[in-house]
XYZ file of C-alpha atoms in Angstrom:
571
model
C -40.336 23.792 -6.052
C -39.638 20.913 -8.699
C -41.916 20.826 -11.124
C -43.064 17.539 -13.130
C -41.092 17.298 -16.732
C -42.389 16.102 -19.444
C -40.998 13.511 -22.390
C -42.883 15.332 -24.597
C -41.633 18.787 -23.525
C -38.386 17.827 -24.421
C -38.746 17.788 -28.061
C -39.415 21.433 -28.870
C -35.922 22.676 -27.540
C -34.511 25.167 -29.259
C -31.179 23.138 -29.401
C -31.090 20.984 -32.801
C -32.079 17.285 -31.797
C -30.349 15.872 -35.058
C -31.559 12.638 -35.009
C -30.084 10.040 -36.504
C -32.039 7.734 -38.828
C -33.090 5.114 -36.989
C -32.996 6.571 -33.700
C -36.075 6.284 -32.151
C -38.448 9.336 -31.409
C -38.337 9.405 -27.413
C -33.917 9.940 -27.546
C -34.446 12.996 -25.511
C -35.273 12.384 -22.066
C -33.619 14.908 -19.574
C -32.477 18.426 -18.885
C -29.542 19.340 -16.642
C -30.855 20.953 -13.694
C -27.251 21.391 -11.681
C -23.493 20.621 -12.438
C -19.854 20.443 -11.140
C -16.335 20.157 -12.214
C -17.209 16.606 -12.574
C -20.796 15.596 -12.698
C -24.182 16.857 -13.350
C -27.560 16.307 -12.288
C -30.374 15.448 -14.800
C -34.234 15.614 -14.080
C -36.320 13.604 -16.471
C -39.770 12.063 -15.643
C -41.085 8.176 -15.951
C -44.399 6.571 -15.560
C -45.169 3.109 -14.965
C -46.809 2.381 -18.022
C -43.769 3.422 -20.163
C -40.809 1.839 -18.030
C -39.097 -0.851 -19.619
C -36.599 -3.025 -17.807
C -33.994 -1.686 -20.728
C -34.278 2.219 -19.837
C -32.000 4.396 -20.474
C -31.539 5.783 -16.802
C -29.842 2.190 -15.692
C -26.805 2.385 -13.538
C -23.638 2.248 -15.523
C -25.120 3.359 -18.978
C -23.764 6.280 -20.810
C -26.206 9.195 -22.035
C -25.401 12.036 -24.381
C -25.728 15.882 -23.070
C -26.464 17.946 -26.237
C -24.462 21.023 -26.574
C -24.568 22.227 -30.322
C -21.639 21.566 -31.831
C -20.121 18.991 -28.999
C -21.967 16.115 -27.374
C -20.701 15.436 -23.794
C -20.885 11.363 -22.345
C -21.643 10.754 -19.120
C -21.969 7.841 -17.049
C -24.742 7.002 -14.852
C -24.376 6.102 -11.423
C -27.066 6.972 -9.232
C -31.064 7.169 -9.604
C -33.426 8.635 -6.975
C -37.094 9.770 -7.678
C -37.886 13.220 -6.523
C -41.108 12.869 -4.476
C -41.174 9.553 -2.036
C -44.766 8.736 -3.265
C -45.185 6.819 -6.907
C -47.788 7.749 -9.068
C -49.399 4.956 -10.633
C -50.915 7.040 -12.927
C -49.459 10.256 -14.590
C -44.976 11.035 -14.750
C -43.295 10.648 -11.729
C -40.156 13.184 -11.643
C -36.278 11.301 -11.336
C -33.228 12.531 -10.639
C -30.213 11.175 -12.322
C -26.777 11.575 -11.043
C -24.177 11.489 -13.623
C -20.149 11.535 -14.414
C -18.188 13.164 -17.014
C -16.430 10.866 -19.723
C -15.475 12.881 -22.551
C -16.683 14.471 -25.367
C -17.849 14.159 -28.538
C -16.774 16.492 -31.093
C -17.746 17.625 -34.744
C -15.342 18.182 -37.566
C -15.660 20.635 -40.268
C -15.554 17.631 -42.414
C -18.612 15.735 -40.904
C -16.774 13.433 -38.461
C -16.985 12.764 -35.082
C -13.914 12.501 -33.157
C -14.174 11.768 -28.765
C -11.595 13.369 -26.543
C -11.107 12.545 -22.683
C -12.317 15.398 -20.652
C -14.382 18.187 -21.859
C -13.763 21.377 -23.264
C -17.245 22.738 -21.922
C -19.846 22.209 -19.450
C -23.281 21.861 -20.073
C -25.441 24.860 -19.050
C -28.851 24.422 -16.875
C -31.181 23.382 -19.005
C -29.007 21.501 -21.220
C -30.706 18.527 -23.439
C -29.696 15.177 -21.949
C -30.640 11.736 -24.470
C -29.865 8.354 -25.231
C -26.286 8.334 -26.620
C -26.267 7.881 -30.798
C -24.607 3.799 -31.231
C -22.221 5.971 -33.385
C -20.991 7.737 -30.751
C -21.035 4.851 -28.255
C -18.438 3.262 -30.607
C -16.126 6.400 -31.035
C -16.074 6.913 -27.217
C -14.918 2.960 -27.063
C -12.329 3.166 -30.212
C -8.870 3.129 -29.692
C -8.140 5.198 -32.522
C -4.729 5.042 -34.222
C -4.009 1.966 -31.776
C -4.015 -1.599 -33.411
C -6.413 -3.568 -31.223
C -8.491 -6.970 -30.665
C -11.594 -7.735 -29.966
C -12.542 -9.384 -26.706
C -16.141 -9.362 -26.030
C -18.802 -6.348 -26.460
C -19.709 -3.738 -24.845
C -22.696 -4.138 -21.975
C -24.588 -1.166 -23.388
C -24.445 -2.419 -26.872
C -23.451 -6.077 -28.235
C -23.383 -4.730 -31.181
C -20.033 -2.384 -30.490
C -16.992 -4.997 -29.803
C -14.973 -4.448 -26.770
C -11.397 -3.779 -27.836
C -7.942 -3.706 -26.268
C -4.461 -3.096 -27.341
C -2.017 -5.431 -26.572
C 0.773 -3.535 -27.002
C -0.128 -1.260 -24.293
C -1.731 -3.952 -22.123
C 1.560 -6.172 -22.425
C 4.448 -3.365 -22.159
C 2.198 -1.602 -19.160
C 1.555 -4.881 -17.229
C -2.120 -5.820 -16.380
C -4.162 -7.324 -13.706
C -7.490 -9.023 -13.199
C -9.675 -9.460 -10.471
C -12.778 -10.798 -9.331
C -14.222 -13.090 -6.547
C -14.142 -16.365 -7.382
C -16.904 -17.993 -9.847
C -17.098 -14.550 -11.692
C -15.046 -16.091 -15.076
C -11.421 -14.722 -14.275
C -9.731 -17.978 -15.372
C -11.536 -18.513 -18.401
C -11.325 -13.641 -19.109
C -7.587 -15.301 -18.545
C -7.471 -17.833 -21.185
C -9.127 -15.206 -23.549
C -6.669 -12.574 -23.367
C -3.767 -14.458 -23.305
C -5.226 -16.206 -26.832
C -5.284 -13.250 -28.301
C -2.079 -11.754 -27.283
C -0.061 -14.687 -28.554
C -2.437 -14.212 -31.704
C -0.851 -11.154 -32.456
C 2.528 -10.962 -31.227
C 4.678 -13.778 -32.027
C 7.540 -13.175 -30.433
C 5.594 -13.260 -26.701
C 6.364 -16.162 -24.740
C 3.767 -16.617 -21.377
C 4.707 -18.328 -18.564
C 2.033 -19.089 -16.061
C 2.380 -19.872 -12.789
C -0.514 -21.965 -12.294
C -1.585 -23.175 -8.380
C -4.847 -25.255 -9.177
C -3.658 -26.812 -12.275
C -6.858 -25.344 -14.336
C -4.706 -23.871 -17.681
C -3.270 -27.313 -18.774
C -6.563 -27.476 -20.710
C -7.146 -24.427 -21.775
C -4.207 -24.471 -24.069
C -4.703 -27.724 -26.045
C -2.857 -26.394 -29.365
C -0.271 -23.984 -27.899
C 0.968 -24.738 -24.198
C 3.291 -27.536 -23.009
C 1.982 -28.245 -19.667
C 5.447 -28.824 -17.123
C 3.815 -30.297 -13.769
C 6.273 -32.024 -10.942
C 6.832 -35.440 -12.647
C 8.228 -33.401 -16.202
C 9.853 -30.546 -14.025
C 13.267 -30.463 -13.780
C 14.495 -27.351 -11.698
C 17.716 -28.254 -9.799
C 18.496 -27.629 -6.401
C 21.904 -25.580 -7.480
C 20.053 -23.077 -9.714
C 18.263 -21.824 -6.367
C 19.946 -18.709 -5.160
C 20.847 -18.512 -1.277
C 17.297 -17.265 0.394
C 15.540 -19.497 -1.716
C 17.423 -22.737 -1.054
C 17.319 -21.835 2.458
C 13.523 -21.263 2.300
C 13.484 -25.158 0.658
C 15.725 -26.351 3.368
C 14.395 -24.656 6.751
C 11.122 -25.414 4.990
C 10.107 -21.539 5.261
C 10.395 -21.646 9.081
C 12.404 -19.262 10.917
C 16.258 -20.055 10.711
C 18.413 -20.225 14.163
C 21.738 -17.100 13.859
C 24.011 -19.454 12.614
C 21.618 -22.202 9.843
C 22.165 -19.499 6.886
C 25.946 -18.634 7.463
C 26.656 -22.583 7.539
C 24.147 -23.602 4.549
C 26.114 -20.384 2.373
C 30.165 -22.218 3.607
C 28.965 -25.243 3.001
C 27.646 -24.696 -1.216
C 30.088 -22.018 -1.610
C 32.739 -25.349 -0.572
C 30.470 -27.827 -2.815
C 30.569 -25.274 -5.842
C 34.538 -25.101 -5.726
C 35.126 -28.730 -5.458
C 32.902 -29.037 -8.820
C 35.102 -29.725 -11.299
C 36.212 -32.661 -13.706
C 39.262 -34.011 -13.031
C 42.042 -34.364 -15.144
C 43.652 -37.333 -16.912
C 46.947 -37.038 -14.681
C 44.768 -36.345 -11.754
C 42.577 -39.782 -12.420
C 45.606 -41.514 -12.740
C 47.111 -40.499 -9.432
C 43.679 -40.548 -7.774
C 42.790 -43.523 -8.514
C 39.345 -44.873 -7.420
C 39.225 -41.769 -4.988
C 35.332 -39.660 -5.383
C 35.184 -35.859 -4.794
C 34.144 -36.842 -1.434
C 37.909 -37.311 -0.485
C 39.125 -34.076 -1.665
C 40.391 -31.821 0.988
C 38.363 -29.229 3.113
C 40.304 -26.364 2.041
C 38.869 -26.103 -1.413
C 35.934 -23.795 -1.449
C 36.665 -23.022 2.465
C 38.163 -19.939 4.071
C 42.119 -20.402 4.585
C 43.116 -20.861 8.383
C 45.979 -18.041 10.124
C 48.993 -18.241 7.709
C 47.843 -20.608 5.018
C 47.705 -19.819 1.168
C 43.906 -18.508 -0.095
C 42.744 -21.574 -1.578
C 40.854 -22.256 -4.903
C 37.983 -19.291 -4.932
C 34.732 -20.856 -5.516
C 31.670 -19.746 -7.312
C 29.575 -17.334 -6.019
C 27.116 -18.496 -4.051
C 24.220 -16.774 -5.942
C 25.409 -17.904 -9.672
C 23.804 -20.779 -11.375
C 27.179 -22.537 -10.945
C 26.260 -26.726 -10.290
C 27.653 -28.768 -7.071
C 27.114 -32.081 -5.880
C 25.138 -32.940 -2.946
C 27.546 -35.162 -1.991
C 30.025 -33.029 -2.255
C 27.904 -30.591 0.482
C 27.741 -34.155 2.582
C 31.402 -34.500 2.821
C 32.373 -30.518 3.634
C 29.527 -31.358 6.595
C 31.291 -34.129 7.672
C 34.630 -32.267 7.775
C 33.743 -29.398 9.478
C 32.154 -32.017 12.075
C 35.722 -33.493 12.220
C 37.648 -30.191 12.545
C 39.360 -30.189 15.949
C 38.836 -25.956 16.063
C 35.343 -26.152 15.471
C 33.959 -23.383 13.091
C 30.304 -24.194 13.763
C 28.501 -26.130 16.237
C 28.274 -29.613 15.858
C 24.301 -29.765 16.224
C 23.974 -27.065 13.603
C 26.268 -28.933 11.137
C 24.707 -32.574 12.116
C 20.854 -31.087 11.670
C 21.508 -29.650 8.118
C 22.815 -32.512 7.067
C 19.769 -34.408 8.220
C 17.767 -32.026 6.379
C 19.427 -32.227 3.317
C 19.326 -35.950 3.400
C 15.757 -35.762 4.105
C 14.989 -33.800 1.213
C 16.887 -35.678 -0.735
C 14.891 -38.814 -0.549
C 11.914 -36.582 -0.408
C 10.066 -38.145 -3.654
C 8.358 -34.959 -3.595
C 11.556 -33.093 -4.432
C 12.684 -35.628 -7.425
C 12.165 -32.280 -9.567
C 15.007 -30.755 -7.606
C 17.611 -33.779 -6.682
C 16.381 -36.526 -8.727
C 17.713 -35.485 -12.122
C 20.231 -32.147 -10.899
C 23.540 -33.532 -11.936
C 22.708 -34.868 -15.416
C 23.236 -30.936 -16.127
C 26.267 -29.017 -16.285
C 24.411 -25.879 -17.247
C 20.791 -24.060 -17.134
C 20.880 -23.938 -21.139
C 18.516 -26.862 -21.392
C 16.386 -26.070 -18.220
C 15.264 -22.109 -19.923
C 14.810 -23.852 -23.171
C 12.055 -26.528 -21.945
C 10.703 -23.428 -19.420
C 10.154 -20.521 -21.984
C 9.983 -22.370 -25.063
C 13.046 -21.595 -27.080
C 12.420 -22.915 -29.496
C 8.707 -22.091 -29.190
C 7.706 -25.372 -31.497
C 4.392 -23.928 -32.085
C 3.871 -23.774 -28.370
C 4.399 -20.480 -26.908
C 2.830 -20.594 -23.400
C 4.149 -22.866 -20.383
C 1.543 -23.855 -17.988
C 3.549 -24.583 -15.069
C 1.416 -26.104 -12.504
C 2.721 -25.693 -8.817
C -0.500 -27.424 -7.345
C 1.568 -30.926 -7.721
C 4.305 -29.070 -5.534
C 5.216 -29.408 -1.661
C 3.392 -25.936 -0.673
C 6.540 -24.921 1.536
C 8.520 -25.106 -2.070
C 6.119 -23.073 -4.225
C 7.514 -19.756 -3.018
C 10.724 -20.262 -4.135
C 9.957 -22.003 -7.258
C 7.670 -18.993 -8.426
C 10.965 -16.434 -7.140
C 13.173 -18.349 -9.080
C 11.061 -18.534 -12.129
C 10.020 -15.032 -12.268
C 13.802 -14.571 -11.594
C 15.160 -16.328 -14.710
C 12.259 -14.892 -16.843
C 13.692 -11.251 -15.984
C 17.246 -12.489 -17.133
C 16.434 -13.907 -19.920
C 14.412 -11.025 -21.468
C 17.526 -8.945 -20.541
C 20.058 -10.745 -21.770
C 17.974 -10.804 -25.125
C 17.737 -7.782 -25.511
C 14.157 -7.178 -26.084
C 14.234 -9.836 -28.443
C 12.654 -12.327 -26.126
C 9.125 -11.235 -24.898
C 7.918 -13.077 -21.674
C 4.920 -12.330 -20.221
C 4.700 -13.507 -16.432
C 0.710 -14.747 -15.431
C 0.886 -14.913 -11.577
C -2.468 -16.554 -10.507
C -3.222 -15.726 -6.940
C -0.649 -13.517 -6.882
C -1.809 -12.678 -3.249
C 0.065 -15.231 -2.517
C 3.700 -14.512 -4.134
C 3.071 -10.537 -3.399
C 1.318 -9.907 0.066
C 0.437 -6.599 0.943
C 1.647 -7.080 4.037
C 6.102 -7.283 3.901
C 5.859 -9.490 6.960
C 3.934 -12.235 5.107
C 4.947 -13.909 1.672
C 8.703 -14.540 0.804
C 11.039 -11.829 0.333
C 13.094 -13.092 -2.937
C 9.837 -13.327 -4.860
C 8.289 -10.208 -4.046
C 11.763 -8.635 -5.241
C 11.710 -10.883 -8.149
C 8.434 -10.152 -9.412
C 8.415 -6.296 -8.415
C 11.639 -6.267 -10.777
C 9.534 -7.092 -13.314
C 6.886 -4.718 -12.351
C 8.960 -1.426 -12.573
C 11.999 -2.465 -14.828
C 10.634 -5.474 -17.346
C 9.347 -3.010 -19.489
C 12.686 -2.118 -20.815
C 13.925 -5.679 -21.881
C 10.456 -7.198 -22.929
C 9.424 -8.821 -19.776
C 5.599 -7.821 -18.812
C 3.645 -8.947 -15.880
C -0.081 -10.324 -15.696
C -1.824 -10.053 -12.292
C -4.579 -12.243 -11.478
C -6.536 -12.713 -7.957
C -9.497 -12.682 -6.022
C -8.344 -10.642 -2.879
C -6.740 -7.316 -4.220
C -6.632 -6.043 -0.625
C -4.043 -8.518 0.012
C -2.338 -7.643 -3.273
C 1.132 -5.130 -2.602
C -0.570 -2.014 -3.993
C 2.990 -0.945 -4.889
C 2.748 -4.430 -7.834
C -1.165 -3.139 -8.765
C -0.089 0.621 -9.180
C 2.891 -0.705 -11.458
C -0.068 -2.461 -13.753
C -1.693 0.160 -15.925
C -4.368 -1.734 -17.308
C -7.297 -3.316 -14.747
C -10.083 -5.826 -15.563
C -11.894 -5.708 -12.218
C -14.718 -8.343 -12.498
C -17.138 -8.511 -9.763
C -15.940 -7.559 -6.272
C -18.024 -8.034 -3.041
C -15.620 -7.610 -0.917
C -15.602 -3.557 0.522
C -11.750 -3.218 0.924
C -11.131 -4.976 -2.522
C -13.535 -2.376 -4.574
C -11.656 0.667 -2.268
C -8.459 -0.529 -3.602
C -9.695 -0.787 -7.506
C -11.570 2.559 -6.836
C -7.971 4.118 -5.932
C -6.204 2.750 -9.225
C -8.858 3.965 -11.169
C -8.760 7.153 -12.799
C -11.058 10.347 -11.127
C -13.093 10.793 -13.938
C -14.206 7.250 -14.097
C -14.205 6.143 -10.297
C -18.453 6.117 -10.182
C -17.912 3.058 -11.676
C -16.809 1.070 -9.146
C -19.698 2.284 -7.494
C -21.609 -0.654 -9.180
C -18.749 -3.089 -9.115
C -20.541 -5.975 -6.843
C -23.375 -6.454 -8.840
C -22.293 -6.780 -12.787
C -22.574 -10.385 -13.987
C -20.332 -13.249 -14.701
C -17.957 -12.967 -17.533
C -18.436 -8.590 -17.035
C -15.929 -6.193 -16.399
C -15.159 -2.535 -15.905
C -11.994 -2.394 -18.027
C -10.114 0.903 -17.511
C -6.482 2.226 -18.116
C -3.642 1.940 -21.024
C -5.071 -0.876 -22.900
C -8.407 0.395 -23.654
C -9.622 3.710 -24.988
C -11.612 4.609 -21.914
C -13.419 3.175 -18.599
C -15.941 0.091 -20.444
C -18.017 -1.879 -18.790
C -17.926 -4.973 -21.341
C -18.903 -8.776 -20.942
C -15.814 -11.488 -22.426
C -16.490 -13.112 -25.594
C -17.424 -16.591 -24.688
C -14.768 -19.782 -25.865
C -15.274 -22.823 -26.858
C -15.558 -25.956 -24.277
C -12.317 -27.313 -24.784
C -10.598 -24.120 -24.091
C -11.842 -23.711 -20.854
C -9.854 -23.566 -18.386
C -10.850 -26.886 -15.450
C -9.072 -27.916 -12.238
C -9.730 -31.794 -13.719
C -12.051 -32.123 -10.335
C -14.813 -34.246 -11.080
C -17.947 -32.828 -9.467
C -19.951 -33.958 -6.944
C -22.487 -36.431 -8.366
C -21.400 -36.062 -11.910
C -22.506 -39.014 -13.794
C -20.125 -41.461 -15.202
C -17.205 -40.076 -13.048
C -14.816 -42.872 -12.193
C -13.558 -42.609 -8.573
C -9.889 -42.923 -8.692
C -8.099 -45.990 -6.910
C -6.178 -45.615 -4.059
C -2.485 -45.514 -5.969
C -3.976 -42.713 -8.156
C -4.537 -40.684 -4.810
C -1.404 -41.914 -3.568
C 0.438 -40.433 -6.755
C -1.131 -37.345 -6.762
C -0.176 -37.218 -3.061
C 3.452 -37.416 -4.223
C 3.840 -40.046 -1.211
């Protein structure tokens, strides 16, 4: 039979209470009454006329189990009354389900120190009570670890919520959240503060709603599709095929004639010499012979070797026009004529695509990729360390290949630095770029950005994870990210796959995930010191993040003319 506890009962245990001064009277408020490798179960009694809407007992606060000389924490996750009748009058007996943090331990010196995991369990009858703020802020410090402040702690505003960047950064992260919960603007924060304190980290952001260009006022250059200059030769094979075939299914022989026909364009790029001008006369690359770049026919010298096709090596379009046109002329045809005839429409169409200026419109005015990394990641950084680079003003069949070969050349270039060049990657709806299903997405960026996921660490390229739908997320890119802000989460699959990254000893906490509020988070893994549930430090107006959409029925919004529409169109 249970048996009615008492508040009052629970001040005469023989177990030191050691109060601390200013802690009010009523701390004790429980007894363990059963326990597990992992959790115990606390009986403690309430009455209506002292419940307050702040009790201790509310889901995803931490309590404090007395045990002498150690304190263990414990999270709350579940509350269920004992008898299924309340008592207006009189105690009504609870039950109070709780998870095993850590510990808090004494030192012969006075101090406190708090360890994950605990060294011993609580016996029956052990003294349960509101957790001391001191130890609330030792179970949330990060020790020896440099760290900054990003908001507070839910339990306590008073105790600042804390991460370390280092470990954040070099680990990767992710955030998640349904959508209106504050990720963009938990974004802006973090990334503020990591540039704050490491100046050597450059941040590229791939941005698909164009919402960061004003969150960055002071430090971002914003690079949309009018200031974008990404030229069609820099795009490896897959991905120019992806921009060609328009990310539709190619036919056996559309990839085998695309890879001749660059590979024949690449060799024939070359400036002529003085002699060669002079004999040549008036004569354009277009009038060069087949051979160069091309396989040699039975019996015939090996001809000029061209680039290969996957270096950043330039070639004229023209120059791919006029191999077309003589492989269309060949009397032993190599290809089919249709095949040959229909990429050469599609090349012309692209090129007078005004869409696509960012790929043909300026690509020959440069001979190498030295300028195009410099205006991308900021070398120099000017003051102006983060690149909001907004694919929203992109033709959506382009935007996977962009993002592959952008995540691509920030990989390289944190290589071929040595370390000395720190890029942080911010994938926004990286659903998107990194399906969990293969089948779905585009192959070259998955590869591109899961190279950064398991090997950036070594060269000083990190990885930041942001999106709404983590069940569509490759788990194999979320397990690779060791630190996890997972804001609210309705969705059931989404809060199974954030209760499988999180860690056993913490994983009640999802349990609560789909009803914290906006701008909350359960932060958990290498950047912080343990599993906090903490609310982002709010930012000034101008630093929010905004998709520049004026709202419906906003006064004094100007509805833009036609040509506006037209230009954002890219028509």
């Amino acid at each position: 039979m249970q048996l009615p506890v008492k508040n009052a009962a629970f001040q005469t245990d023989v177990t030191p209470d050691r109060r601390e001064a200013g802690q009010p009277p009523e701390r004790a408020i429980g007894r363990v009454i059963a326990c597990d490798g992992a959790r115990a179960t606390i009986q403690s009694a309430v009455s209506t006329a002292s419940w307050r809407p702040t009790d201790v007992w509310s889901i995803g606060r931490m309590v404090s189990i007395n045990l002498g000389e150690s304190r263990i924490v414990a999270l709350v996750y579940k509350v269920h009354a004992v008898e299924t009748a309340w008592k207006e009058t009189g105690e009504n007996p609870i039950h109070i389900d709780v998870e095993f943090l850590g510990e808090v331990q004494e030192n012969p010196d006075g101090s406190s120190r708090f360890q994950s995991g605990i060294s011993n369990y609580p016996t029956i009858g052990a003294l349960a009570h509101r957790i001391r703020s001191g130890d609330l802020a030792l179970v949330h410090d990060l020790g020896d670890r440099s760290g900054v402040e990003i908001g507070h702690i839910t339990q306590d505003s008073s105790i600042p919520a804390t991460v370390s960047v280092q470990d954040m950064l070099t680990r990767h992260f992710a955030l998640v959240g349904t959508t209106g919960v504050g990720k963009s603007s938990a974004v802006a924060l973090l990334l503020r503060r990591a540039v704050a304190v490491r100046p050597r980290l450059r941040v590229l952001i791939l941005d698909p709603h164009n919402e960061y260009a004003s969150a960055f006022p002071d430090l971002a250059l914003t690079i949309d599709g009018d200031a974008l200059d990404l030229p069609f030769w820099m795009f490896r094979q897959e991905e120019l095929a992806d921009v060609v075939f328009r990310g539709r299914p190619t036919l056996d022989d559309e990839p085998d004639i695309l890879r001749e026909v660059v590979a024949a364009a690449r060799a024939r790029y070359r400036v002529p010499t003085a002699q060669e001008m002079t004999r040549d006369l008036g004569s354009t690359l277009l009038k060069r012979p087949l051979e160069i770049g091309l396989p040699p026919r039975p019996g015939q010298e090996p001809p000029q070797q061209a680039p290969a096709i996957d270096t950043a090596a330039p070639f004229r379009l023209k120059d791919a026009f006029a191999v077309i046109d003589e492989l269309i002329g060949l009397h032993e045809q190599r290809w089919p004529r249709p095949a040959l005839r229909s990429l050469k429409v599609r090349l012309e169409s692209l090129h007078n695509d005004p869409r696509y200026r960012f790929m043909f419109g300026r690509a020959n005015m440069y001979e190498t990729i030295a300028p195009i990394l410099g205006q991308i990641f900021r070398i120099p950084m000017h003051g102006r360390p983060i690149t909001a680079f907004q694919l929203g003003g992109l033709p959506g069949e382009v935007v996977n290949a962009v993002a592959s070969v952008l995540s691509r050349l920030a990989f390289d270039l944190a290589m071929a630095s040595q370390g000395a060049c720190e890029i942080l990657v911010l994938c926004e709806e990286a659903h998107r770029y990194v399906p969990s299903d293969p089948a779905l997405g585009f192959a070259p960026t998955r590869q591109a950005i899961a190279r950064i996921a398991k090997e950036g660490r070594k060269y000083g390229a990190y990885l930041g994870v942001v999106t709404q739908r983590p069940g569509d997320l490759d788990p194999t890119i979320l397990s690779q990210c060791s630190t996890i802000f997972a804001m609210r989460l309705a969705n059931e699959r989404d809060q199974q796959i954030i209760r499988a990254a999180i860690s056993d000893a913490s994983a009640s906490t999802i349990g609560f995930l789909s009803s914290i509020g906006n701008r909350e988070a359960i932060a958990f893994g290498e950047g912080v010191a343990t599993t906090m549930r903490m609310r982002f430090a709010n930012i000034p107006a101008h630093e929010l993040p905004a998709m520049g959409i004026a709202k419906q029925g906003e006064a004094g919004a100007r509805e833009p003319t036609l040509d506006d529409m037209m230009r954002r169109m890219r028509v």
